[in-house]
Amino acid sequence: MTQIGHGNAGHTLHLPDGTRVELAWAALTDTGLRREVNEDSFLADSPIFAVADGMGGHAAGDFASAAVVTRLATHIGEAIVGTSEIDASLRAAVDDMRRGKGVTDEGSGTTVTGVAVAVVGGRAAFLVFNIGDSRVYRLRGGELEQLTVDHSIVQELVDAGQITREEADTHPHANVITRAVGFHEAPVPDYRAIPLEAGSRILVCSDGLTKELTPYGIRHFLLANPRPQSAARQLMDAALGNGGRDNVTVVIVDVVEVTAPADADTGIVERTGDVPRD
Ligand code: MN
């Protein structure tokens, strides 16, 4: 288990387009009650927040999740992060695993999911990235929405209409993922961008949380605790109280305030990122 960063009650970022963003966040991880080792790792520092759930024999899973958060942590302190930077960091992490002689020889891998502050289509955004079955949720206006789609056998069965969402949680293959960072494969994240909106709250978590709590329970604890630190604590306590069968990791990021640049109403928006050329 590798922890990079810790809670922050108020941090201001200045984006290249002049947008000022205030974030607050908290992060917790726990081995849980059944496992001997915590193979989850997290990164919680501006502008990037991520959870990685490692897998592999002996210390391999721990090595894999550590490699991913360590590589992503090279973006700490930057104003924004783009898809190409995240892709490059994940490729570097796979190289690290390949070099992990004696530890990762039999194959190791990890999930990774999270958010990074970005500018997408000229607008301040959270770039959501995901490989595997750790998850990102957004709480906004009292509604909880899962932003990532699991790369798992049971998600494929749900998509095909062969089992229900409820049956997925207790399915014998509930732990089998179909995409990972590692196992000598090129990492391929799913990306989506969501607007940076004041009052919205992001939850990044490993499956050790979502195995123990329903979306209803997650929403309850996120709504009941205005401060990210207490929300993270209550989610963790509830997951452990419900059995803590796996390692549990919780990262909560609040968008406290977003102040648009002074010239935002002129309609002149500088575009960055993928812009078609003519
Ligand atoms: Mn797990």
mmCIF file of C-alpha atoms and ligand atoms in Angstrom:
data_model
loop_
_atom_site.group_PDB
_atom_site.id
_atom_site.type_symbol
_atom_site.label_atom_id
_atom_site.label_comp_id
_atom_site.label_asym_id
_atom_site.label_seq_id
_atom_site.Cartn_x
_atom_site.Cartn_y
_atom_site.Cartn_z
ATOM 1 C CA MET A 1 0.000 0.000 0.000
ATOM 2 C CA THR A 2 1.350 3.350 -1.050
ATOM 3 C CA GLN A 3 -0.283 6.599 0.023
ATOM 4 C CA ILE A 4 0.679 9.782 -1.778
ATOM 5 C CA GLY A 5 -0.879 12.963 -0.490
ATOM 6 C CA HIS A 6 -3.354 13.433 2.320
ATOM 7 C CA GLY A 7 -6.311 15.607 3.173
ATOM 8 C CA ASN A 8 -6.543 19.283 2.280
ATOM 9 C CA ALA A 9 -9.295 21.570 3.607
ATOM 10 C CA GLY A 10 -8.876 24.154 0.870
ATOM 11 C CA HIS A 11 -6.505 24.371 -2.104
ATOM 12 C CA THR A 12 -6.693 26.922 -4.918
ATOM 13 C CA LEU A 13 -5.638 26.146 -8.507
ATOM 14 C CA HIS A 14 -5.143 28.654 -11.288
ATOM 15 C CA LEU A 15 -5.918 27.141 -14.682
ATOM 16 C CA PRO A 16 -4.163 28.355 -17.852
ATOM 17 C CA ASP A 17 -7.391 30.036 -19.071
ATOM 18 C CA GLY A 18 -7.647 32.132 -15.904
ATOM 19 C CA THR A 19 -10.252 29.970 -14.149
ATOM 20 C CA ARG A 20 -9.699 29.783 -10.398
ATOM 21 C CA VAL A 21 -10.744 26.513 -8.744
ATOM 22 C CA GLU A 22 -10.891 25.726 -5.062
ATOM 23 C CA LEU A 23 -10.807 22.038 -4.094
ATOM 24 C CA ALA A 24 -10.925 20.221 -0.759
ATOM 25 C CA TRP A 25 -10.206 16.532 -0.360
ATOM 26 C CA ALA A 26 -9.632 13.587 1.960
ATOM 27 C CA ALA A 27 -8.282 10.064 1.482
ATOM 28 C CA LEU A 28 -8.269 6.887 3.572
ATOM 29 C CA THR A 29 -7.204 3.295 3.016
ATOM 30 C CA ASP A 30 -7.557 0.220 5.212
ATOM 31 C CA THR A 31 -6.486 -3.417 4.904
ATOM 32 C CA GLY A 32 -9.975 -4.487 5.954
ATOM 33 C CA LEU A 33 -10.809 -7.387 8.251
ATOM 34 C CA ARG A 34 -10.062 -10.455 6.104
ATOM 35 C CA ARG A 35 -6.942 -9.675 4.062
ATOM 36 C CA GLU A 36 -3.426 -9.785 5.452
ATOM 37 C CA VAL A 37 -1.954 -7.176 3.122
ATOM 38 C CA ASN A 38 -3.298 -3.926 1.710
ATOM 39 C CA GLU A 39 -2.610 -3.988 -2.045
ATOM 40 C CA ASP A 40 -4.594 -0.797 -2.705
ATOM 41 C CA SER A 41 -2.750 2.482 -3.234
ATOM 42 C CA PHE A 42 -3.931 6.049 -3.632
ATOM 43 C CA LEU A 43 -2.819 9.430 -4.869
ATOM 44 C CA ALA A 44 -4.588 12.494 -3.477
ATOM 45 C CA ASP A 45 -2.902 15.754 -4.399
ATOM 46 C CA SER A 46 -3.759 18.532 -6.803
ATOM 47 C CA PRO A 47 -4.430 18.235 -9.690
ATOM 48 C CA ILE A 48 -4.791 14.429 -9.739
ATOM 49 C CA PHE A 49 -6.661 11.928 -7.572
ATOM 50 C CA ALA A 50 -6.509 8.180 -8.126
ATOM 51 C CA VAL A 51 -7.090 4.771 -6.562
ATOM 52 C CA ALA A 52 -5.276 1.602 -7.709
ATOM 53 C CA ASP A 53 -6.203 -1.917 -6.555
ATOM 54 C CA GLY A 54 -3.288 -4.258 -7.148
ATOM 55 C CA MET A 55 -3.448 -7.984 -7.859
ATOM 56 C CA GLY A 56 -0.905 -10.753 -8.185
ATOM 57 C CA GLY A 57 0.792 -13.249 -5.903
ATOM 58 C CA HIS A 58 2.867 -12.316 -2.853
ATOM 59 C CA ALA A 59 3.914 -8.651 -3.030
ATOM 60 C CA ALA A 60 3.175 -8.239 -6.757
ATOM 61 C CA GLY A 61 -0.175 -6.477 -6.388
ATOM 62 C CA ASP A 62 1.282 -4.026 -3.933
ATOM 63 C CA PHE A 63 4.170 -3.330 -6.313
ATOM 64 C CA ALA A 64 1.780 -2.781 -9.234
ATOM 65 C CA SER A 65 -0.570 -0.340 -7.484
ATOM 66 C CA ALA A 66 2.426 1.537 -6.048
ATOM 67 C CA ALA A 67 3.993 1.856 -9.520
ATOM 68 C CA VAL A 68 0.826 3.399 -10.932
ATOM 69 C CA VAL A 69 0.229 6.015 -8.238
ATOM 70 C CA THR A 70 3.947 6.856 -8.143
ATOM 71 C CA ARG A 71 4.021 7.501 -11.900
ATOM 72 C CA LEU A 72 0.783 9.526 -11.815
ATOM 73 C CA ALA A 73 2.181 11.542 -8.899
ATOM 74 C CA THR A 74 4.754 13.113 -11.225
ATOM 75 C CA HIS A 75 1.897 15.466 -12.262
ATOM 76 C CA ILE A 76 1.432 16.894 -8.765
ATOM 77 C CA GLY A 77 1.808 20.649 -8.864
ATOM 78 C CA GLU A 78 0.967 20.999 -12.543
ATOM 79 C CA ALA A 79 -2.028 23.198 -13.377
ATOM 80 C CA ILE A 80 -3.786 20.625 -15.556
ATOM 81 C CA VAL A 81 -3.284 17.076 -16.808
ATOM 82 C CA GLY A 82 -4.310 15.655 -20.194
ATOM 83 C CA THR A 83 -4.995 12.208 -21.603
ATOM 84 C CA SER A 84 -1.548 11.934 -23.192
ATOM 85 C CA GLU A 85 0.144 12.578 -19.844
ATOM 86 C CA ILE A 86 -1.978 9.943 -18.109
ATOM 87 C CA ASP A 87 -1.345 7.447 -20.949
ATOM 88 C CA ALA A 88 2.416 8.024 -20.668
ATOM 89 C CA SER A 89 2.410 7.608 -16.880
ATOM 90 C CA LEU A 90 0.509 4.323 -17.109
ATOM 91 C CA ARG A 91 2.884 3.000 -19.784
ATOM 92 C CA ALA A 92 5.819 3.901 -17.536
ATOM 93 C CA ALA A 93 4.154 2.046 -14.656
ATOM 94 C CA VAL A 94 3.828 -1.108 -16.805
ATOM 95 C CA ASP A 95 7.578 -0.813 -17.563
ATOM 96 C CA ASP A 96 8.234 -0.526 -13.822
ATOM 97 C CA MET A 97 6.288 -3.754 -13.245
ATOM 98 C CA ARG A 98 8.283 -5.488 -15.999
ATOM 99 C CA ARG A 99 11.476 -4.505 -14.186
ATOM 100 C CA GLY A 100 10.196 -5.675 -10.802
ATOM 101 C CA LYS A 101 12.413 -8.748 -10.824
ATOM 102 C CA GLY A 102 11.610 -11.334 -8.213
ATOM 103 C CA VAL A 103 8.390 -9.593 -7.301
ATOM 104 C CA THR A 104 6.253 -9.341 -10.396
ATOM 105 C CA ASP A 105 7.702 -12.178 -12.525
ATOM 106 C CA GLU A 106 4.525 -14.223 -12.482
ATOM 107 C CA GLY A 107 2.509 -11.289 -13.674
ATOM 108 C CA SER A 108 1.118 -8.445 -11.732
ATOM 109 C CA GLY A 109 -1.411 -5.806 -12.467
ATOM 110 C CA THR A 110 -3.684 -3.259 -10.989
ATOM 111 C CA THR A 111 -6.839 -1.322 -11.585
ATOM 112 C CA VAL A 112 -6.638 2.423 -11.684
ATOM 113 C CA THR A 113 -9.328 5.060 -11.701
ATOM 114 C CA GLY A 114 -9.578 8.699 -10.772
ATOM 115 C CA VAL A 115 -9.980 12.282 -11.855
ATOM 116 C CA ALA A 116 -7.574 14.996 -12.947
ATOM 117 C CA VAL A 117 -8.164 18.702 -13.395
ATOM 118 C CA ALA A 118 -8.055 19.424 -17.119
ATOM 119 C CA VAL A 119 -9.137 21.845 -19.813
ATOM 120 C CA VAL A 120 -11.332 20.050 -22.348
ATOM 121 C CA GLY A 121 -12.838 21.876 -25.316
ATOM 122 C CA GLY A 122 -11.710 25.159 -23.770
ATOM 123 C CA ARG A 123 -13.500 24.538 -20.496
ATOM 124 C CA ALA A 124 -12.321 23.604 -17.019
ATOM 125 C CA ALA A 125 -13.147 19.950 -16.438
ATOM 126 C CA PHE A 126 -12.446 16.856 -14.476
ATOM 127 C CA LEU A 127 -10.928 14.246 -16.743
ATOM 128 C CA VAL A 128 -12.239 10.878 -15.481
ATOM 129 C CA PHE A 129 -10.048 7.879 -16.290
ATOM 130 C CA ASN A 130 -10.602 4.194 -15.636
ATOM 131 C CA ILE A 131 -9.126 0.737 -16.133
ATOM 132 C CA GLY A 132 -10.673 -2.139 -14.142
ATOM 133 C CA ASP A 133 -13.368 -2.201 -11.483
ATOM 134 C CA SER A 134 -12.433 0.551 -9.067
ATOM 135 C CA ARG A 135 -14.936 3.365 -9.488
ATOM 136 C CA VAL A 136 -15.568 7.103 -9.676
ATOM 137 C CA TYR A 137 -18.902 8.496 -8.504
ATOM 138 C CA ARG A 138 -20.218 12.051 -8.561
ATOM 139 C CA LEU A 139 -22.639 13.529 -6.037
ATOM 140 C CA ARG A 140 -24.397 16.575 -7.465
ATOM 141 C CA GLY A 141 -27.694 18.119 -6.399
ATOM 142 C CA GLY A 142 -28.253 15.227 -4.002
ATOM 143 C CA GLU A 143 -27.988 12.650 -6.796
ATOM 144 C CA LEU A 144 -25.272 10.007 -6.934
ATOM 145 C CA GLU A 145 -24.041 8.944 -10.360
ATOM 146 C CA GLN A 146 -21.448 6.282 -11.202
ATOM 147 C CA LEU A 147 -19.164 7.900 -13.787
ATOM 148 C CA THR A 148 -17.038 4.870 -14.662
ATOM 149 C CA VAL A 149 -18.093 1.573 -16.227
ATOM 150 C CA ASP A 150 -16.365 -1.491 -14.752
ATOM 151 C CA HIS A 151 -14.170 -3.611 -16.969
ATOM 152 C CA SER A 152 -15.371 -6.903 -15.534
ATOM 153 C CA ILE A 153 -16.986 -10.183 -16.493
ATOM 154 C CA VAL A 154 -20.101 -9.367 -14.494
ATOM 155 C CA GLN A 155 -20.453 -5.919 -16.121
ATOM 156 C CA GLU A 156 -20.405 -7.652 -19.510
ATOM 157 C CA LEU A 157 -23.092 -10.073 -18.312
ATOM 158 C CA VAL A 158 -25.183 -7.144 -17.041
ATOM 159 C CA ASP A 159 -24.740 -5.307 -20.351
ATOM 160 C CA ALA A 160 -25.831 -8.440 -22.232
ATOM 161 C CA GLY A 161 -28.948 -8.688 -20.052
ATOM 162 C CA GLN A 162 -27.905 -12.102 -18.714
ATOM 163 C CA ILE A 163 -27.813 -11.098 -15.041
ATOM 164 C CA THR A 164 -29.126 -8.162 -13.031
ATOM 165 C CA ARG A 165 -27.013 -5.519 -11.310
ATOM 166 C CA GLU A 166 -27.935 -7.122 -7.962
ATOM 167 C CA GLU A 167 -26.929 -10.606 -9.101
ATOM 168 C CA ALA A 168 -23.565 -9.214 -10.254
ATOM 169 C CA ASP A 169 -22.482 -8.438 -6.693
ATOM 170 C CA THR A 170 -22.795 -12.058 -5.559
ATOM 171 C CA HIS A 171 -21.744 -13.698 -8.833
ATOM 172 C CA PRO A 172 -18.877 -16.255 -8.507
ATOM 173 C CA HIS A 173 -16.876 -14.209 -11.047
ATOM 174 C CA ALA A 174 -17.566 -10.875 -9.355
ATOM 175 C CA ASN A 175 -13.818 -10.293 -8.910
ATOM 176 C CA VAL A 176 -12.684 -11.023 -12.465
ATOM 177 C CA ILE A 177 -11.701 -7.934 -14.413
ATOM 178 C CA THR A 178 -11.292 -7.766 -18.175
ATOM 179 C CA ARG A 179 -8.845 -4.862 -18.369
ATOM 180 C CA ALA A 180 -5.894 -3.959 -16.130
ATOM 181 C CA VAL A 181 -2.692 -1.962 -15.956
ATOM 182 C CA GLY A 182 0.073 -4.533 -16.203
ATOM 183 C CA PHE A 183 0.248 -8.167 -17.266
ATOM 184 C CA HIS A 184 2.585 -6.948 -20.048
ATOM 185 C CA GLU A 185 -0.292 -5.270 -21.894
ATOM 186 C CA ALA A 186 -0.553 -1.711 -23.132
ATOM 187 C CA PRO A 187 -2.816 0.141 -20.706
ATOM 188 C CA VAL A 188 -5.995 1.476 -22.338
ATOM 189 C CA PRO A 189 -8.036 3.789 -20.101
ATOM 190 C CA ASP A 190 -11.587 4.903 -20.734
ATOM 191 C CA TYR A 191 -11.772 8.690 -20.556
ATOM 192 C CA ARG A 192 -14.640 11.078 -20.118
ATOM 193 C CA ALA A 193 -14.762 14.745 -19.179
ATOM 194 C CA ILE A 194 -17.231 16.306 -16.759
ATOM 195 C CA PRO A 195 -17.530 20.019 -16.040
ATOM 196 C CA LEU A 196 -15.910 21.410 -12.893
ATOM 197 C CA GLU A 197 -18.965 22.575 -10.976
ATOM 198 C CA ALA A 198 -18.980 24.169 -7.543
ATOM 199 C CA GLY A 199 -20.885 22.033 -5.066
ATOM 200 C CA SER A 200 -20.143 18.751 -6.791
ATOM 201 C CA ARG A 201 -18.354 15.983 -4.925
ATOM 202 C CA ILE A 202 -16.265 13.170 -6.422
ATOM 203 C CA LEU A 203 -15.756 9.778 -4.790
ATOM 204 C CA VAL A 204 -12.932 7.543 -6.042
ATOM 205 C CA CYS A 205 -12.925 4.096 -4.430
ATOM 206 C CA SER A 206 -11.748 0.506 -4.706
ATOM 207 C CA ASP A 207 -14.182 -2.404 -4.922
ATOM 208 C CA GLY A 208 -13.599 -3.032 -1.212
ATOM 209 C CA LEU A 209 -16.027 -0.147 -0.640
ATOM 210 C CA THR A 210 -18.596 -1.009 -3.310
ATOM 211 C CA LYS A 211 -18.743 -4.667 -2.231
ATOM 212 C CA GLU A 212 -19.821 -3.578 1.247
ATOM 213 C CA LEU A 213 -22.063 -0.588 0.513
ATOM 214 C CA THR A 214 -24.916 -0.116 -1.938
ATOM 215 C CA PRO A 215 -25.150 3.115 -3.950
ATOM 216 C CA TYR A 216 -27.924 4.113 -1.541
ATOM 217 C CA GLY A 217 -25.557 3.724 1.416
ATOM 218 C CA ILE A 218 -22.742 5.569 -0.341
ATOM 219 C CA ARG A 219 -25.089 8.464 -1.175
ATOM 220 C CA HIS A 220 -26.312 8.579 2.434
ATOM 221 C CA PHE A 221 -22.833 9.026 3.926
ATOM 222 C CA LEU A 222 -21.742 11.505 1.239
ATOM 223 C CA LEU A 223 -24.851 13.643 1.885
ATOM 224 C CA ALA A 224 -24.657 13.412 5.681
ATOM 225 C CA ASN A 225 -21.095 14.779 5.898
ATOM 226 C CA PRO A 226 -20.332 18.216 4.454
ATOM 227 C CA ARG A 227 -16.606 17.813 5.104
ATOM 228 C CA PRO A 228 -14.697 15.318 2.949
ATOM 229 C CA GLN A 229 -12.672 14.013 5.909
ATOM 230 C CA SER A 230 -15.731 12.973 7.920
ATOM 231 C CA ALA A 231 -17.464 11.573 4.809
ATOM 232 C CA ALA A 232 -14.409 9.411 4.062
ATOM 233 C CA ARG A 233 -14.254 8.259 7.687
ATOM 234 C CA GLN A 234 -17.921 7.274 7.797
ATOM 235 C CA LEU A 235 -17.744 5.431 4.465
ATOM 236 C CA MET A 236 -14.695 3.533 5.704
ATOM 237 C CA ASP A 237 -16.301 2.680 9.057
ATOM 238 C CA ALA A 238 -19.454 1.470 7.294
ATOM 239 C CA ALA A 239 -17.451 -0.734 4.889
ATOM 240 C CA LEU A 240 -15.530 -2.276 7.791
ATOM 241 C CA GLY A 241 -18.746 -2.627 9.804
ATOM 242 C CA ASN A 242 -20.331 -4.542 6.932
ATOM 243 C CA GLY A 243 -17.508 -7.081 6.861
ATOM 244 C CA GLY A 244 -14.459 -5.384 5.358
ATOM 245 C CA ARG A 245 -13.836 -8.429 3.157
ATOM 246 C CA ASP A 246 -11.326 -6.635 0.926
ATOM 247 C CA ASN A 247 -8.901 -3.712 1.152
ATOM 248 C CA VAL A 248 -10.915 -0.481 1.224
ATOM 249 C CA THR A 249 -9.778 2.835 -0.242
ATOM 250 C CA VAL A 250 -11.782 6.059 -0.368
ATOM 251 C CA VAL A 251 -10.773 9.401 -1.908
ATOM 252 C CA ILE A 252 -13.251 12.299 -1.786
ATOM 253 C CA VAL A 253 -12.738 15.532 -3.733
ATOM 254 C CA ASP A 254 -15.051 18.532 -3.295
ATOM 255 C CA VAL A 255 -15.256 21.305 -5.869
ATOM 256 C CA VAL A 256 -15.713 24.177 -3.421
ATOM 257 C CA GLU A 257 -15.652 27.103 -5.815
ATOM 258 C CA VAL A 258 -15.067 27.813 -9.515
ATOM 259 C CA THR A 259 -14.439 31.407 -10.610
ATOM 260 C CA ALA A 260 -14.497 31.948 -14.366
ATOM 261 C CA PRO A 261 -11.926 34.248 -15.952
ATOM 262 C CA ALA A 262 -12.954 37.919 -16.287
ATOM 263 C CA ASP A 263 -13.326 37.680 -20.065
ATOM 264 C CA ALA A 264 -15.430 34.504 -19.972
ATOM 265 C CA ASP A 265 -18.565 36.300 -21.224
ATOM 266 C CA THR A 266 -16.911 37.613 -24.384
ATOM 267 C CA GLY A 267 -17.415 34.270 -26.070
ATOM 268 C CA ILE A 268 -13.702 34.081 -26.856
ATOM 269 C CA VAL A 269 -12.502 30.781 -25.529
ATOM 270 C CA GLU A 270 -9.028 29.532 -26.150
ATOM 271 C CA ARG A 271 -9.215 25.889 -27.124
ATOM 272 C CA THR A 272 -6.652 23.369 -26.042
ATOM 273 C CA GLY A 273 -6.359 19.651 -26.525
ATOM 274 C CA ASP A 274 -7.705 17.860 -29.553
ATOM 275 C CA VAL A 275 -8.735 20.537 -32.016
ATOM 276 C CA PRO A 276 -9.296 19.535 -35.647
ATOM 277 C CA ARG A 277 -6.807 21.171 -38.001
ATOM 278 C CA ASP A 278 -7.621 22.403 -41.470
HETATM 279 MN MN MN B 1 -10.141 -4.935 -4.235
#
